[in-house]
């Protein structure tokens, strides 16, 4: 699917059902290998987590976009750590780029997630600028939240979704 079509799809109302992020997380590196030429290594730290309410196809799109961004940020040669854990009433997913930060003139660009998640804004030459927009839209449609930070030379995309209520 073309990236601009993916962006439009990320805003589409879809049927949601209980999904476990871990079920999709293991598929993502294989999907990335089919999309871009990379030598990234992947480390998994996946806790036993409860389900979230989301469209499974949109979750797969979100995770694929997030991991692809992490790979591309390290010139497709870095180490990517994929983490899931439960915190209070949320499932937290972190995609950590351990293989170097993206080159950019302004070191504070990570702090402006709103600007980065704006559709068709990219810091990378030759890129469309819809990856973080797709992530942001899917999070919004499923009561989720995404935040991009930097710590100890690592870029971290943290995504949070509410756990399905046990009422």
PDB file of C-alpha atoms in Angstrom:
ATOM      1  CA  UNK A   1       0.000   0.000   0.000  1.00  0.00           C
ATOM      2  CA  UNK A   2       1.308   3.446  -0.879  1.00  0.00           C
ATOM      3  CA  UNK A   3       2.368   5.548   2.133  1.00  0.00           C
ATOM      4  CA  UNK A   4      -0.125   8.365   1.493  1.00  0.00           C
ATOM      5  CA  UNK A   5      -2.886   5.738   1.271  1.00  0.00           C
ATOM      6  CA  UNK A   6      -1.685   4.339   4.604  1.00  0.00           C
ATOM      7  CA  UNK A   7      -2.024   7.802   6.085  1.00  0.00           C
ATOM      8  CA  UNK A   8      -5.628   8.096   4.912  1.00  0.00           C
ATOM      9  CA  UNK A   9      -6.342   4.553   6.176  1.00  0.00           C
ATOM     10  CA  UNK A  10      -4.981   5.474   9.614  1.00  0.00           C
ATOM     11  CA  UNK A  11      -7.891   7.926  10.018  1.00  0.00           C
ATOM     12  CA  UNK A  12     -10.563   5.448   8.934  1.00  0.00           C
ATOM     13  CA  UNK A  13     -13.046   4.205  11.524  1.00  0.00           C
ATOM     14  CA  UNK A  14     -12.532   0.476  11.869  1.00  0.00           C
ATOM     15  CA  UNK A  15     -13.861  -2.388  13.926  1.00  0.00           C
ATOM     16  CA  UNK A  16     -11.876  -2.903  17.092  1.00  0.00           C
ATOM     17  CA  UNK A  17     -11.376  -6.115  18.994  1.00  0.00           C
ATOM     18  CA  UNK A  18      -9.180  -7.367  21.820  1.00  0.00           C
ATOM     19  CA  UNK A  19      -5.599  -7.750  20.598  1.00  0.00           C
ATOM     20  CA  UNK A  20      -2.355  -8.614  22.327  1.00  0.00           C
ATOM     21  CA  UNK A  21       0.480  -6.436  21.058  1.00  0.00           C
ATOM     22  CA  UNK A  22       2.984  -9.251  21.561  1.00  0.00           C
ATOM     23  CA  UNK A  23       1.176 -11.365  18.953  1.00  0.00           C
ATOM     24  CA  UNK A  24       2.047  -8.760  16.326  1.00  0.00           C
ATOM     25  CA  UNK A  25       5.393  -7.570  17.695  1.00  0.00           C
ATOM     26  CA  UNK A  26       7.248 -10.728  16.627  1.00  0.00           C
ATOM     27  CA  UNK A  27       5.991 -10.323  13.026  1.00  0.00           C
ATOM     28  CA  UNK A  28       7.252  -6.769  12.570  1.00  0.00           C
ATOM     29  CA  UNK A  29      10.973  -7.444  11.862  1.00  0.00           C
ATOM     30  CA  UNK A  30      10.006  -9.827   9.044  1.00  0.00           C
ATOM     31  CA  UNK A  31       7.640  -7.211   7.609  1.00  0.00           C
ATOM     32  CA  UNK A  32      10.446  -4.610   7.776  1.00  0.00           C
ATOM     33  CA  UNK A  33      12.850  -6.982   5.995  1.00  0.00           C
ATOM     34  CA  UNK A  34      10.339  -7.220   3.131  1.00  0.00           C
ATOM     35  CA  UNK A  35       9.995  -3.412   2.894  1.00  0.00           C
ATOM     36  CA  UNK A  36      13.535  -2.043   3.250  1.00  0.00           C
ATOM     37  CA  UNK A  37      17.048  -3.402   2.849  1.00  0.00           C
ATOM     38  CA  UNK A  38      18.452  -3.421   6.362  1.00  0.00           C
ATOM     39  CA  UNK A  39      20.823  -5.206   8.691  1.00  0.00           C
ATOM     40  CA  UNK A  40      19.198  -4.040  11.914  1.00  0.00           C
ATOM     41  CA  UNK A  41      19.253  -6.464  14.803  1.00  0.00           C
ATOM     42  CA  UNK A  42      16.187  -6.849  17.001  1.00  0.00           C
ATOM     43  CA  UNK A  43      15.993  -7.552  20.709  1.00  0.00           C
ATOM     44  CA  UNK A  44      12.657  -8.446  22.297  1.00  0.00           C
ATOM     45  CA  UNK A  45      11.739  -7.715  25.927  1.00  0.00           C
ATOM     46  CA  UNK A  46       8.047  -8.604  25.929  1.00  0.00           C
ATOM     47  CA  UNK A  47       6.260  -8.992  29.252  1.00  0.00           C
ATOM     48  CA  UNK A  48       3.072 -10.950  29.743  1.00  0.00           C
ATOM     49  CA  UNK A  49       0.563  -8.185  29.033  1.00  0.00           C
ATOM     50  CA  UNK A  50      -3.229  -7.972  28.769  1.00  0.00           C
ATOM     51  CA  UNK A  51      -5.149  -7.171  25.592  1.00  0.00           C
ATOM     52  CA  UNK A  52      -5.992  -3.737  24.273  1.00  0.00           C
ATOM     53  CA  UNK A  53      -9.012  -2.744  22.163  1.00  0.00           C
ATOM     54  CA  UNK A  54      -7.793  -1.846  18.658  1.00  0.00           C
ATOM     55  CA  UNK A  55      -8.096  -2.849  15.022  1.00  0.00           C
ATOM     56  CA  UNK A  56      -5.381  -5.517  14.501  1.00  0.00           C
ATOM     57  CA  UNK A  57      -4.490  -4.268  11.012  1.00  0.00           C
ATOM     58  CA  UNK A  58      -4.040  -0.738  12.288  1.00  0.00           C
ATOM     59  CA  UNK A  59      -1.892  -1.981  15.174  1.00  0.00           C
ATOM     60  CA  UNK A  60       0.301  -3.877  12.700  1.00  0.00           C
ATOM     61  CA  UNK A  61       0.579  -0.707  10.577  1.00  0.00           C
ATOM     62  CA  UNK A  62       1.470   1.380  13.645  1.00  0.00           C
ATOM     63  CA  UNK A  63       4.177  -1.023  14.826  1.00  0.00           C
ATOM     64  CA  UNK A  64       5.590  -1.443  11.326  1.00  0.00           C
ATOM     65  CA  UNK A  65       5.839   2.332  10.850  1.00  0.00           C
ATOM     66  CA  UNK A  66       7.483   2.744  14.262  1.00  0.00           C
ATOM     67  CA  UNK A  67      10.087   0.033  13.700  1.00  0.00           C
ATOM     68  CA  UNK A  68      10.770   1.150  10.131  1.00  0.00           C
ATOM     69  CA  UNK A  69      11.401   4.699  11.408  1.00  0.00           C
ATOM     70  CA  UNK A  70      13.821   3.316  14.013  1.00  0.00           C
ATOM     71  CA  UNK A  71      15.677   1.283  11.382  1.00  0.00           C
ATOM     72  CA  UNK A  72      15.922   4.197   8.978  1.00  0.00           C
ATOM     73  CA  UNK A  73      17.113   6.530  11.749  1.00  0.00           C
ATOM     74  CA  UNK A  74      20.161   4.295  12.213  1.00  0.00           C
ATOM     75  CA  UNK A  75      20.792   3.994   8.462  1.00  0.00           C
ATOM     76  CA  UNK A  76      19.309   0.478   8.592  1.00  0.00           C
ATOM     77  CA  UNK A  77      22.277  -0.901  10.547  1.00  0.00           C
ATOM     78  CA  UNK A  78      21.357  -0.326  14.189  1.00  0.00           C
ATOM     79  CA  UNK A  79      20.080  -2.332  17.092  1.00  0.00           C
ATOM     80  CA  UNK A  80      16.356  -1.985  17.780  1.00  0.00           C
ATOM     81  CA  UNK A  81      14.862  -3.040  21.120  1.00  0.00           C
ATOM     82  CA  UNK A  82      11.140  -3.830  21.241  1.00  0.00           C
ATOM     83  CA  UNK A  83       9.606  -3.698  24.716  1.00  0.00           C
ATOM     84  CA  UNK A  84       6.109  -4.280  26.072  1.00  0.00           C
ATOM     85  CA  UNK A  85       5.031  -3.979  29.695  1.00  0.00           C
ATOM     86  CA  UNK A  86       2.020  -3.210  31.832  1.00  0.00           C
ATOM     87  CA  UNK A  87       1.912  -0.028  33.866  1.00  0.00           C
ATOM     88  CA  UNK A  88      -1.204   0.682  35.928  1.00  0.00           C
ATOM     89  CA  UNK A  89      -4.122   0.437  33.480  1.00  0.00           C
ATOM     90  CA  UNK A  90      -1.997   0.732  30.344  1.00  0.00           C
ATOM     91  CA  UNK A  91       0.045  -1.396  28.008  1.00  0.00           C
ATOM     92  CA  UNK A  92       3.292   0.396  27.228  1.00  0.00           C
ATOM     93  CA  UNK A  93       5.261  -0.333  24.071  1.00  0.00           C
ATOM     94  CA  UNK A  94       8.717   1.093  23.533  1.00  0.00           C
ATOM     95  CA  UNK A  95      10.699   0.975  20.316  1.00  0.00           C
ATOM     96  CA  UNK A  96      14.273   1.944  21.105  1.00  0.00           C
ATOM     97  CA  UNK A  97      16.877   2.783  18.488  1.00  0.00           C
ATOM     98  CA  UNK A  98      20.199   1.812  20.123  1.00  0.00           C
ATOM     99  CA  UNK A  99      22.190   2.191  16.922  1.00  0.00           C
ATOM    100  CA  UNK A 100      22.688   5.916  16.711  1.00  0.00           C
ATOM    101  CA  UNK A 101      20.557   8.987  16.464  1.00  0.00           C
ATOM    102  CA  UNK A 102      19.298  10.365  13.182  1.00  0.00           C
ATOM    103  CA  UNK A 103      21.472  13.122  11.831  1.00  0.00           C
ATOM    104  CA  UNK A 104      19.794  16.494  12.099  1.00  0.00           C
ATOM    105  CA  UNK A 105      21.026  20.054  12.469  1.00  0.00           C
ATOM    106  CA  UNK A 106      18.705  20.894  15.371  1.00  0.00           C
ATOM    107  CA  UNK A 107      19.355  18.642  18.378  1.00  0.00           C
ATOM    108  CA  UNK A 108      16.027  19.643  19.954  1.00  0.00           C
ATOM    109  CA  UNK A 109      13.897  18.298  17.096  1.00  0.00           C
ATOM    110  CA  UNK A 110      12.828  15.224  19.107  1.00  0.00           C
ATOM    111  CA  UNK A 111      11.124  17.433  21.668  1.00  0.00           C
ATOM    112  CA  UNK A 112       8.666  18.689  19.070  1.00  0.00           C
ATOM    113  CA  UNK A 113       6.573  15.550  18.548  1.00  0.00           C
ATOM    114  CA  UNK A 114       3.627  17.671  17.381  1.00  0.00           C
ATOM    115  CA  UNK A 115       5.713  19.058  14.524  1.00  0.00           C
ATOM    116  CA  UNK A 116       7.152  15.622  13.675  1.00  0.00           C
ATOM    117  CA  UNK A 117       3.721  13.981  13.648  1.00  0.00           C
ATOM    118  CA  UNK A 118       2.282  16.599  11.304  1.00  0.00           C
ATOM    119  CA  UNK A 119       1.432  14.949   7.970  1.00  0.00           C
ATOM    120  CA  UNK A 120       3.947  15.412   5.163  1.00  0.00           C
ATOM    121  CA  UNK A 121       6.607  16.928   7.438  1.00  0.00           C
ATOM    122  CA  UNK A 122       9.907  15.052   7.273  1.00  0.00           C
ATOM    123  CA  UNK A 123      13.430  15.664   8.509  1.00  0.00           C
ATOM    124  CA  UNK A 124      14.710  13.090   5.985  1.00  0.00           C
ATOM    125  CA  UNK A 125      15.447  13.990   2.395  1.00  0.00           C
ATOM    126  CA  UNK A 126      13.343  11.987  -0.044  1.00  0.00           C
ATOM    127  CA  UNK A 127      10.776  10.920   2.557  1.00  0.00           C
ATOM    128  CA  UNK A 128       7.064  11.706   2.462  1.00  0.00           C
ATOM    129  CA  UNK A 129       6.665  12.444   6.179  1.00  0.00           C
ATOM    130  CA  UNK A 130       3.686  10.285   7.086  1.00  0.00           C
ATOM    131  CA  UNK A 131       5.208   7.647   9.412  1.00  0.00           C
ATOM    132  CA  UNK A 132       4.714   9.453  12.714  1.00  0.00           C
ATOM    133  CA  UNK A 133       1.433  10.920  11.433  1.00  0.00           C
ATOM    134  CA  UNK A 134       0.114   7.394  10.910  1.00  0.00           C
ATOM    135  CA  UNK A 135       1.250   6.387  14.399  1.00  0.00           C
ATOM    136  CA  UNK A 136      -0.351   9.500  15.893  1.00  0.00           C
ATOM    137  CA  UNK A 137      -3.705   8.987  14.103  1.00  0.00           C
ATOM    138  CA  UNK A 138      -3.966   5.318  15.071  1.00  0.00           C
ATOM    139  CA  UNK A 139      -3.158   6.183  18.686  1.00  0.00           C
ATOM    140  CA  UNK A 140      -5.847   8.855  18.721  1.00  0.00           C
ATOM    141  CA  UNK A 141      -8.462   6.505  17.261  1.00  0.00           C
ATOM    142  CA  UNK A 142      -7.796   3.916  19.981  1.00  0.00           C
ATOM    143  CA  UNK A 143      -7.399   6.209  23.002  1.00  0.00           C
ATOM    144  CA  UNK A 144      -3.648   5.762  22.817  1.00  0.00           C
ATOM    145  CA  UNK A 145      -0.742   8.113  23.200  1.00  0.00           C
ATOM    146  CA  UNK A 146       2.706   8.303  21.604  1.00  0.00           C
ATOM    147  CA  UNK A 147       5.778  10.213  22.706  1.00  0.00           C
ATOM    148  CA  UNK A 148       9.235  10.455  21.136  1.00  0.00           C
ATOM    149  CA  UNK A 149      12.205  11.064  23.434  1.00  0.00           C
ATOM    150  CA  UNK A 150      15.965  10.753  23.585  1.00  0.00           C
ATOM    151  CA  UNK A 151      17.901   9.291  26.500  1.00  0.00           C
ATOM    152  CA  UNK A 152      21.533   8.217  26.799  1.00  0.00           C
ATOM    153  CA  UNK A 153      22.068   8.466  23.048  1.00  0.00           C
ATOM    154  CA  UNK A 154      18.997   6.370  22.240  1.00  0.00           C
ATOM    155  CA  UNK A 155      15.809   7.435  20.475  1.00  0.00           C
ATOM    156  CA  UNK A 156      12.700   6.044  22.196  1.00  0.00           C
ATOM    157  CA  UNK A 157       9.177   5.923  20.813  1.00  0.00           C
ATOM    158  CA  UNK A 158       6.834   5.170  23.705  1.00  0.00           C
ATOM    159  CA  UNK A 159       3.277   4.158  22.844  1.00  0.00           C
ATOM    160  CA  UNK A 160       0.590   3.723  25.493  1.00  0.00           C
ATOM    161  CA  UNK A 161      -2.835   2.096  25.137  1.00  0.00           C
ATOM    162  CA  UNK A 162      -5.484   1.527  27.820  1.00  0.00           C
ATOM    163  CA  UNK A 163      -6.026  -2.032  28.935  1.00  0.00           C
ATOM    164  CA  UNK A 164      -9.476  -3.446  28.242  1.00  0.00           C
ATOM    165  CA  UNK A 165     -11.663  -2.902  31.280  1.00  0.00           C
ATOM    166  CA  UNK A 166     -12.545  -6.038  33.180  1.00  0.00           C
ATOM    167  CA  UNK A 167     -16.066  -4.859  34.076  1.00  0.00           C
TER     168      UNK A 167
END
